[in-house]
GROMACS .gro file of C-alpha atoms in nm:
model
  395
    1MET     CA    1   2.740 -12.400  12.030
    2ILE     CA    2   3.034 -12.268  12.219
    3GLY     CA    3   3.093 -12.029  12.505
    4PHE     CA    4   3.145 -11.648  12.472
    5ASP     CA    5   3.509 -11.645  12.567
    6GLU     CA    6   3.572 -11.919  12.322
    7ALA     CA    7   3.398 -11.738  12.045
    8CYS     CA    8   3.621 -11.428  12.118
    9GLY     CA    9   3.915 -11.643  12.107
   10CYS     CA   10   3.819 -11.776  11.766
   11VAL     CA   11   3.786 -11.417  11.641
   12ALA     CA   12   4.119 -11.302  11.772
   13ALA     CA   13   4.301 -11.609  11.630
   14ALA     CA   14   4.151 -11.528  11.293
   15ALA     CA   15   4.176 -11.165  11.255
   16ARG     CA   16   4.518 -11.089  11.125
   17PRO     CA   17   4.605 -10.762  10.928
   18LEU     CA   18   4.515 -10.758  10.554
   19GLY     CA   19   4.833 -10.566  10.436
   20VAL     CA   20   4.968 -10.227  10.422
   21GLU     CA   21   4.932  -9.922  10.190
   22THR     CA   22   5.075  -9.560  10.193
   23VAL     CA   23   4.830  -9.287  10.219
   24PRO     CA   24   4.853  -8.905  10.219
   25LEU     CA   25   4.866  -8.742  10.562
   26ASP     CA   26   4.502  -8.604  10.531
   27GLU     CA   27   4.360  -8.940  10.458
   28ALA     CA   28   4.515  -9.130  10.755
   29TRP     CA   29   4.279  -9.034  11.032
   30ASN     CA   30   4.148  -9.335  11.214
   31ARG     CA   31   4.393  -9.564  11.040
   32VAL     CA   32   4.636  -9.784  11.210
   33LEU     CA   33   4.998  -9.706  11.174
   34ALA     CA   34   5.227  -9.985  11.002
   35GLU     CA   35   5.568  -9.814  11.043
   36THR     CA   36   5.746  -9.607  11.314
   37VAL     CA   37   5.747  -9.237  11.269
   38VAL     CA   38   6.075  -9.071  11.323
   39ALA     CA   39   6.144  -8.715  11.349
   40ASP     CA   40   6.316  -8.559  11.019
   41ARG     CA   41   6.465  -8.255  11.237
   42ALA     CA   42   6.455  -8.129  11.584
   43ALA     CA   43   6.186  -7.917  11.716
   44PRO     CA   44   6.264  -7.649  11.766
   45GLU     CA   45   6.571  -7.660  11.552
   46ALA     CA   46   6.710  -7.373  11.756
   47ALA     CA   47   6.633  -7.191  12.084
   48VAL     CA   48   6.313  -6.986  12.021
   49SER     CA   49   6.092  -6.742  12.221
   50ALA     CA   50   5.780  -6.889  12.399
   51MET     CA   51   5.616  -6.557  12.433
   52ASP     CA   52   5.600  -6.210  12.266
   53GLY     CA   53   5.829  -5.977  12.444
   54TYR     CA   54   6.213  -5.861  12.439
   55ALA     CA   55   6.505  -6.065  12.414
   56VAL     CA   56   6.759  -5.943  12.662
   57ARG     CA   57   7.100  -6.023  12.820
   58ASP     CA   58   7.059  -6.092  13.200
   59ALA     CA   59   7.354  -5.892  13.266
   60ASP     CA   60   7.194  -5.568  13.151
   61LEU     CA   61   6.906  -5.610  13.414
   62ARG     CA   62   6.956  -5.496  13.751
   63ASP     CA   63   6.685  -5.647  13.971
   64GLY     CA   64   6.459  -5.630  13.657
   65LEU     CA   65   6.528  -5.258  13.624
   66ALA     CA   66   6.679  -5.117  13.287
   67ARG     CA   67   6.645  -4.896  12.991
   68LEU     CA   68   6.766  -5.068  12.684
   69LYS     CA   69   6.816  -4.987  12.312
   70VAL     CA   70   6.575  -5.183  12.087
   71VAL     CA   71   6.813  -5.271  11.797
   72GLY     CA   72   6.576  -5.499  11.593
   73GLU     CA   73   6.273  -5.748  11.555
   74ALA     CA   74   6.249  -6.117  11.522
   75PHE     CA   75   5.946  -6.299  11.383
   76ALA     CA   76   5.869  -6.670  11.369
   77GLY     CA   77   5.948  -6.806  11.036
   78GLN     CA   78   6.184  -6.532  10.922
   79LEU     CA   79   6.556  -6.505  10.912
   80ALA     CA   80   6.694  -6.480  11.262
   81TYR     CA   81   6.823  -6.178  11.408
   82ASP     CA   82   7.181  -6.314  11.409
   83ARG     CA   83   7.391  -6.026  11.533
   84PRO     CA   84   7.505  -6.080  11.895
   85LEU     CA   85   7.343  -5.874  12.145
   86GLU     CA   86   7.575  -5.581  12.249
   87PRO     CA   87   7.545  -5.449  12.625
   88GLY     CA   88   7.256  -5.231  12.667
   89ASP     CA   89   7.080  -5.370  12.350
   90CYS     CA   90   6.757  -5.588  12.308
   91VAL     CA   91   6.550  -5.724  12.046
   92ARG     CA   92   6.169  -5.697  12.000
   93ILE     CA   93   6.076  -6.076  11.946
   94PHE     CA   94   5.753  -6.269  11.891
   95THR     CA   95   5.647  -6.610  11.983
   96GLY     CA   96   5.855  -6.900  11.787
   97ALA     CA   97   6.119  -6.657  11.662
   98ARG     CA   98   6.480  -6.756  11.711
   99ILE     CA   99   6.666  -6.603  12.007
  100PRO     CA  100   6.938  -6.368  11.921
  101PRO     CA  101   7.299  -6.480  12.003
  102GLY     CA  102   7.380  -6.367  12.342
  103ALA     CA  103   7.034  -6.333  12.486
  104ASP     CA  104   6.941  -6.546  12.759
  105ARG     CA  105   6.589  -6.432  12.871
  106VAL     CA  106   6.270  -6.297  12.707
  107VAL     CA  107   6.082  -6.056  12.909
  108ILE     CA  108   5.720  -6.055  12.829
  109GLN     CA  109   5.584  -5.746  12.673
  110GLU     CA  110   5.308  -5.672  12.946
  111HIS     CA  111   5.617  -5.615  13.183
  112VAL     CA  112   5.790  -5.366  12.929
  113ARG     CA  113   5.713  -5.002  12.851
  114ALA     CA  114   5.839  -4.911  12.499
  115GLU     CA  115   5.898  -4.563  12.368
  116ALA     CA  116   6.126  -4.373  12.113
  117GLY     CA  117   6.316  -4.671  12.030
  118GLU     CA  118   6.378  -4.785  12.374
  119ALA     CA  119   6.238  -5.046  12.627
  120TRP     CA  120   6.203  -4.968  13.000
  121PHE     CA  121   6.203  -5.279  13.219
  122GLU     CA  122   6.065  -5.192  13.561
  123GLY     CA  123   6.104  -5.538  13.724
  124PRO     CA  124   6.097  -5.765  13.925
  125LEU     CA  125   6.218  -6.052  13.688
  126ALA     CA  126   5.999  -6.359  13.674
  127SER     CA  127   6.169  -6.696  13.722
  128ALA     CA  128   6.069  -6.817  13.378
  129ARG     CA  129   6.302  -6.723  13.093
  130HIS     CA  130   6.032  -6.792  12.830
  131ILE     CA  131   6.273  -6.968  12.590
  132ARG     CA  132   6.221  -7.298  12.445
  133ALA     CA  133   6.546  -7.476  12.398
  134ALA     CA  134   6.664  -7.645  12.073
  135GLY     CA  135   6.533  -8.008  12.070
  136SER     CA  136   6.310  -7.941  12.377
  137ASP     CA  137   6.020  -8.102  12.213
  138PHE     CA  138   6.211  -8.367  12.011
  139ARG     CA  139   6.525  -8.423  11.859
  140GLN     CA  140   6.626  -8.533  11.507
  141GLY     CA  141   6.587  -8.915  11.510
  142ASP     CA  142   6.355  -8.947  11.783
  143GLU     CA  143   6.078  -9.209  11.766
  144LEU     CA  144   5.748  -9.006  11.778
  145LEU     CA  145   5.487  -9.264  11.690
  146PRO     CA  146   5.532  -9.656  11.713
  147ALA     CA  147   5.387  -9.895  11.459
  148GLY     CA  148   5.045 -10.010  11.562
  149VAL     CA  149   4.908  -9.692  11.692
  150LEU     CA  150   4.551  -9.567  11.585
  151LEU     CA  151   4.605  -9.241  11.411
  152THR     CA  152   4.379  -9.006  11.608
  153PRO     CA  153   4.363  -8.615  11.519
  154GLN     CA  154   4.648  -8.565  11.784
  155ALA     CA  155   4.868  -8.836  11.643
  156LEU     CA  156   4.826  -8.667  11.282
  157VAL     CA  157   4.967  -8.327  11.432
  158THR     CA  158   5.265  -8.552  11.571
  159ALA     CA  159   5.320  -8.707  11.235
  160ALA     CA  160   5.305  -8.374  11.054
  161ALA     CA  161   5.548  -8.212  11.301
  162ALA     CA  162   5.789  -8.512  11.218
  163GLY     CA  163   5.788  -8.377  10.847
  164ARG     CA  164   5.586  -8.673  10.710
  165ALA     CA  165   5.351  -8.593  10.408
  166SER     CA  166   5.234  -8.962  10.389
  167LEU     CA  167   5.216  -9.273  10.604
  168GLU     CA  168   5.221  -9.643  10.577
  169VAL     CA  169   4.903  -9.784  10.720
  170TYR     CA  170   4.716 -10.095  10.748
  171ARG     CA  171   4.476 -10.164  10.483
  172ARG     CA  172   4.112 -10.103  10.581
  173PRO     CA  173   3.892 -10.405  10.585
  174ARG     CA  174   3.600 -10.377  10.319
  175VAL     CA  175   3.272 -10.489  10.453
  176PHE     CA  176   2.954 -10.574  10.244
  177ILE     CA  177   2.622 -10.597  10.431
  178LEU     CA  178   2.351 -10.820  10.303
  179SER     CA  179   1.999 -10.745  10.472
  180THR     CA  180   1.776 -11.027  10.430
  181GLY     CA  181   1.395 -11.079  10.481
  182ASP     CA  182   1.084 -11.055  10.271
  183GLU     CA  183   0.923 -10.815  10.548
  184LEU     CA  184   1.184 -10.556  10.521
  185VAL     CA  185   1.128 -10.229  10.333
  186GLU     CA  186   1.349  -9.913  10.311
  187PRO     CA  187   1.293  -9.645  10.584
  188GLY     CA  188   1.060  -9.386  10.460
  189ALA     CA  189   0.905  -9.615  10.195
  190ALA     CA  190   0.526  -9.692  10.192
  191ALA     CA  191   0.482  -9.983  10.398
  192ALA     CA  192   0.234 -10.262  10.330
  193PRO     CA  193   0.058 -10.423  10.644
  194GLY     CA  194   0.321 -10.645  10.818
  195ALA     CA  195   0.609 -10.475  10.659
  196ILE     CA  196   0.912 -10.367  10.866
  197PHE     CA  197   1.142 -10.077  10.823
  198GLU     CA  198   1.502 -10.215  10.768
  199SER     CA  199   1.708 -10.068  11.029
  200VAL     CA  200   1.982 -10.296  11.127
  201SER     CA  201   2.211 -10.229  10.813
  202PHE     CA  202   2.253  -9.875  10.908
  203GLY     CA  203   2.368  -9.962  11.253
  204VAL     CA  204   2.599 -10.222  11.137
  205ALA     CA  205   2.741 -10.012  10.881
  206ALA     CA  206   2.818  -9.722  11.119
  207LEU     CA  207   2.975  -9.958  11.368
  208ALA     CA  208   3.189 -10.095  11.090
  209ARG     CA  209   3.316  -9.758  10.991
  210ALA     CA  210   3.390  -9.669  11.361
  211TRP     CA  211   3.603  -9.987  11.392
  212GLY     CA  212   3.806  -9.886  11.078
  213ALA     CA  213   3.623 -10.047  10.785
  214GLU     CA  214   3.518  -9.932  10.447
  215VAL     CA  215   3.168 -10.021  10.376
  216VAL     CA  216   3.096 -10.122  10.022
  217GLY     CA  217   2.727 -10.237  10.071
  218PRO     CA  218   2.454 -10.265  10.167
  219VAL     CA  219   2.215 -10.472   9.949
  220ARG     CA  220   1.857 -10.578  10.064
  221VAL     CA  221   1.755 -10.932   9.939
  222GLY     CA  222   1.442 -11.119  10.004
  223ASP     CA  223   1.391 -11.472  10.131
  224ASP     CA  224   1.498 -11.640   9.811
  225LEU     CA  225   1.798 -11.887   9.844
  226ASP     CA  226   1.905 -11.847   9.477
  227ALA     CA  227   1.899 -11.473   9.499
  228LEU     CA  228   2.084 -11.479   9.809
  229ARG     CA  229   2.364 -11.692   9.663
  230GLN     CA  230   2.402 -11.460   9.378
  231ALA     CA  231   2.426 -11.185   9.623
  232ALA     CA  232   2.656 -11.365   9.845
  233ALA     CA  233   2.898 -11.444   9.532
  234ALA     CA  234   2.888 -11.085   9.426
  235ALA     CA  235   2.981 -10.952   9.788
  236LEU     CA  236   3.258 -11.195   9.806
  237GLU     CA  237   3.422 -11.064   9.503
  238THR     CA  238   3.443 -10.720   9.642
  239ALA     CA  239   3.464 -10.751  10.020
  240ASP     CA  240   3.687 -10.891  10.290
  241VAL     CA  241   3.390 -10.941  10.533
  242VAL     CA  242   3.039 -11.019  10.421
  243VAL     CA  243   2.777 -10.942  10.688
  244ALA     CA  244   2.443 -11.117  10.658
  245THR     CA  245   2.174 -10.983  10.880
  246GLY     CA  246   1.866 -11.188  10.947
  247GLY     CA  247   1.803 -11.550  10.863
  248ALA     CA  248   2.057 -11.682  11.123
  249SER     CA  249   1.838 -11.903  11.320
  250VAL     CA  250   1.660 -12.236  11.221
  251GLY     CA  251   1.324 -12.112  11.065
  252ALA     CA  252   1.218 -12.235  10.725
  253ARG     CA  253   1.361 -11.923  10.545
  254ASP     CA  254   1.664 -11.874  10.748
  255PHE     CA  255   1.921 -11.887  10.479
  256SER     CA  256   2.194 -11.675  10.635
  257TYR     CA  257   2.455 -11.972  10.632
  258ALA     CA  258   2.312 -12.171  10.360
  259MET     CA  259   2.377 -11.881  10.111
  260PHE     CA  260   2.750 -11.925  10.158
  261GLU     CA  261   2.771 -12.310  10.142
  262PRO     CA  262   2.831 -12.326   9.773
  263PHE     CA  263   3.144 -12.122   9.820
  264GLY     CA  264   3.304 -12.359  10.064
  265VAL     CA  265   3.232 -12.165  10.395
  266GLU     CA  266   3.417 -12.318  10.683
  267PRO     CA  267   3.245 -12.227  11.022
  268LEU     CA  268   3.460 -12.104  11.311
  269PHE     CA  269   3.146 -12.106  11.519
  270ARG     CA  270   2.782 -12.156  11.446
  271LYS     CA  271   2.606 -12.045  11.771
  272VAL     CA  272   2.723 -11.887  12.090
  273ALA     CA  273   2.600 -11.925  12.443
  274ILE     CA  274   2.484 -11.555  12.491
  275LYS     CA  275   2.171 -11.363  12.542
  276PRO     CA  276   2.074 -11.203  12.305
  277GLY     CA  277   2.222 -11.316  11.978
  278LYS     CA  278   2.261 -11.698  12.028
  279PRO     CA  279   2.220 -11.767  11.649
  280VAL     CA  280   2.544 -11.536  11.562
  281TRP     CA  281   2.802 -11.736  11.345
  282LEU     CA  282   3.141 -11.664  11.185
  283GLY     CA  283   3.306 -11.857  10.897
  284ARG     CA  284   3.583 -11.840  10.648
  285VAL     CA  285   3.524 -11.836  10.268
  286GLY     CA  286   3.881 -11.858  10.125
  287SER     CA  287   4.051 -11.555  10.236
  288ARG     CA  288   3.715 -11.376  10.307
  289PHE     CA  289   3.493 -11.393  10.633
  290ALA     CA  290   3.141 -11.429  10.644
  291VAL     CA  291   2.933 -11.317  10.952
  292GLY     CA  292   2.578 -11.400  11.029
  293LEU     CA  293   2.400 -11.154  11.270
  294PRO     CA  294   2.050 -11.218  11.407
  295GLY     CA  295   1.762 -11.032  11.237
  296ASN     CA  296   1.630 -10.880  11.561
  297PRO     CA  297   1.789 -10.538  11.580
  298ALA     CA  298   1.913 -10.542  11.946
  299ALA     CA  299   2.053 -10.900  11.900
  300ALA     CA  300   2.214 -10.789  11.568
  301MET     CA  301   2.389 -10.482  11.729
  302VAL     CA  302   2.500 -10.654  12.052
  303THR     CA  303   2.656 -10.957  11.838
  304ALA     CA  304   2.823 -10.689  11.597
  305ARG     CA  305   2.982 -10.509  11.874
  306LEU     CA  306   3.113 -10.829  12.046
  307PHE     CA  307   3.226 -11.007  11.738
  308LEU     CA  308   3.232 -10.794  11.429
  309ALA     CA  309   3.408 -10.495  11.599
  310PRO     CA  310   3.713 -10.705  11.711
  311LEU     CA  311   3.724 -10.900  11.380
  312LEU     CA  312   3.747 -10.565  11.194
  313ALA     CA  313   3.989 -10.422  11.466
  314GLY     CA  314   4.233 -10.722  11.396
  315LEU     CA  315   4.206 -10.712  11.021
  316GLY     CA  316   4.261 -10.345  11.015
  317GLY     CA  317   4.608 -10.365  11.216
  318ARG     CA  318   4.494 -10.336  11.580
  319ARG     CA  319   4.479 -10.602  11.839
  320PRO     CA  320   4.132 -10.762  11.827
  321GLU     CA  321   4.148 -10.745  12.215
  322THR     CA  322   4.120 -10.362  12.197
  323ALA     CA  323   3.759 -10.399  12.097
  324LEU     CA  324   3.672 -10.587  12.412
  325GLU     CA  325   3.831 -10.364  12.697
  326TRP     CA  326   3.609 -10.425  12.977
  327GLU     CA  327   3.549 -10.160  13.250
  328SER     CA  328   3.444 -10.171  13.622
  329HIS     CA  329   3.117  -9.976  13.687
  330ARG     CA  330   2.854  -9.985  13.968
  331ALA     CA  331   2.506 -10.118  13.899
  332ALA     CA  332   2.258  -9.809  13.921
  333VAL     CA  333   1.973 -10.029  13.982
  334ALA     CA  334   1.908 -10.392  14.077
  335ALA     CA  335   1.903 -10.693  13.834
  336ALA     CA  336   1.782 -11.037  13.838
  337ALA     CA  337   2.026 -11.338  13.857
  338GLY     CA  338   2.213 -11.457  13.556
  339CYS     CA  339   2.078 -11.737  13.338
  340ASP     CA  340   2.270 -12.025  13.204
  341ARG     CA  341   2.466 -11.841  12.954
  342ASP     CA  342   2.646 -11.504  12.921
  343GLY     CA  343   2.402 -11.215  12.921
  344PHE     CA  344   2.468 -10.862  12.785
  345LEU     CA  345   2.233 -10.597  12.906
  346ARG     CA  346   2.204 -10.262  12.707
  347ALA     CA  347   2.265  -9.984  12.954
  348SER     CA  348   2.327  -9.608  12.998
  349GLY     CA  349   2.603  -9.469  13.207
  350GLY     CA  350   2.583  -9.197  13.451
  351GLU     CA  351   2.676  -9.038  13.786
  352HIS     CA  352   2.478  -9.322  13.968
  353GLY     CA  353   2.653  -9.605  13.770
  354ALA     CA  354   2.543  -9.823  13.472
  355ARG     CA  355   2.147  -9.842  13.442
  356ALA     CA  356   1.993 -10.143  13.245
  357LEU     CA  357   1.754 -10.012  12.983
  358GLY     CA  358   1.401 -10.125  12.906
  359ALA     CA  359   1.273 -10.481  12.887
  360GLN     CA  360   1.604 -10.611  12.715
  361ASP     CA  361   1.382 -10.780  12.430
  362SER     CA  362   1.612 -10.891  12.139
  363SER     CA  363   1.386 -10.718  11.893
  364GLY     CA  364   1.398 -10.374  12.089
  365GLN     CA  365   1.506 -10.070  11.916
  366ALA     CA  366   1.351  -9.786  12.124
  367GLU     CA  367   1.621  -9.794  12.388
  368LEU     CA  368   1.912  -9.858  12.157
  369GLY     CA  369   1.963  -9.478  12.086
  370MET     CA  370   2.041  -9.450  12.473
  371ALA     CA  371   2.247  -9.737  12.519
  372GLY     CA  372   2.615  -9.654  12.565
  373LEU     CA  373   2.718  -9.951  12.757
  374LEU     CA  374   2.671 -10.337  12.758
  375ILE     CA  375   2.677 -10.496  13.104
  376ARG     CA  376   2.801 -10.838  13.107
  377ARG     CA  377   2.608 -11.086  13.334
  378ARG     CA  378   2.811 -11.420  13.357
  379PRO     CA  379   2.624 -11.749  13.357
  380GLN     CA  380   2.453 -11.804  13.699
  381ALA     CA  381   2.560 -11.470  13.825
  382PRO     CA  382   2.378 -11.398  14.165
  383ALA     CA  383   2.120 -11.109  14.148
  384LEU     CA  384   2.260 -10.760  14.151
  385ALA     CA  385   2.192 -10.497  14.402
  386ALA     CA  386   2.210 -10.110  14.332
  387GLY     CA  387   2.576 -10.030  14.395
  388ASP     CA  388   2.716 -10.364  14.314
  389PRO     CA  389   3.021 -10.379  14.070
  390VAL     CA  390   2.969 -10.485  13.706
  391GLU     CA  391   3.156 -10.539  13.409
  392ALA     CA  392   3.080 -10.330  13.108
  393LEU     CA  393   3.171 -10.255  12.760
  394ARG     CA  394   3.167  -9.928  12.554
  395PHE     CA  395   2.857  -9.985  12.326
   0.00000   0.00000   0.00000
């Protein structure tokens, strides 16, 4: 058994990007950029109006007062009004349209009275000229997005503005989930006495997708070692990471690790000194990874967040450490002293601080829906009083 920080180090050392591929821009959301995005052209390419109004020459306005002839119109996306403005002329202009030669100000339409082909300016002038200079957003050749950035909706806007129709991104890790246990039945199915609705795979699959993975399972298999090994063989053919839920402890039918032994699994760790989730394990199977999560739902979700999330982040092109960014919070309520290992309390966050939820049983499911934080309690940590600082992770 190893400590929590050592286990995190094992994950970080093992989780390396799987490769790159090119995808269309509309499929690049939540992927990790594998190249630098450089602007194909300046934005704007020429000076444009920032408002709807009238393009004028400052020299024609006397303290903002003038009557000018409207000699044309300029619209965004159309050919520019390209004749130089003569003294006494102005151009009706709309947001995004190119500024006519000679104009050095746009007066917004709310400050102008138009009638019979003329524009009456009744001052005073505002300090803003309402002109966006050429290249004021970015210039041709500017680096707009660095490699390694997560492609958020906002980043996709930037990539499109750079003129990119496709992007080189890191490949998504493929995850296969094997749920084990004779007692498990599909949610909504007729349940015999003693049966348990299988819930963990749904949470693990969603977590995997949230951290950039493509989920190609799950499959549910009973506690039969031969059947489990057949399922593991099939999963290893199609996935980069095979996650086995349940059967990770030392019971007579705990086959989570044994199902991978015929395929040469090499353990990175077998147990971690944490609560909940001590039986969690991680191993390599050739170029693949196998992860064993406890069967108890709360323990499974905690260990998935602590170890599977950084593994997937690293395989998908992010730094694994980005999945373990601890925040400083205040404890909303008192808590007992820590035990002999790292403890992780499911908690909710609010204006009064981080509040630990429920009884913290490893099999608990009722409070999971409200758990947005994990509070870390280090080994032998002293008892907490309300208001004390705590380390917390977004759950």
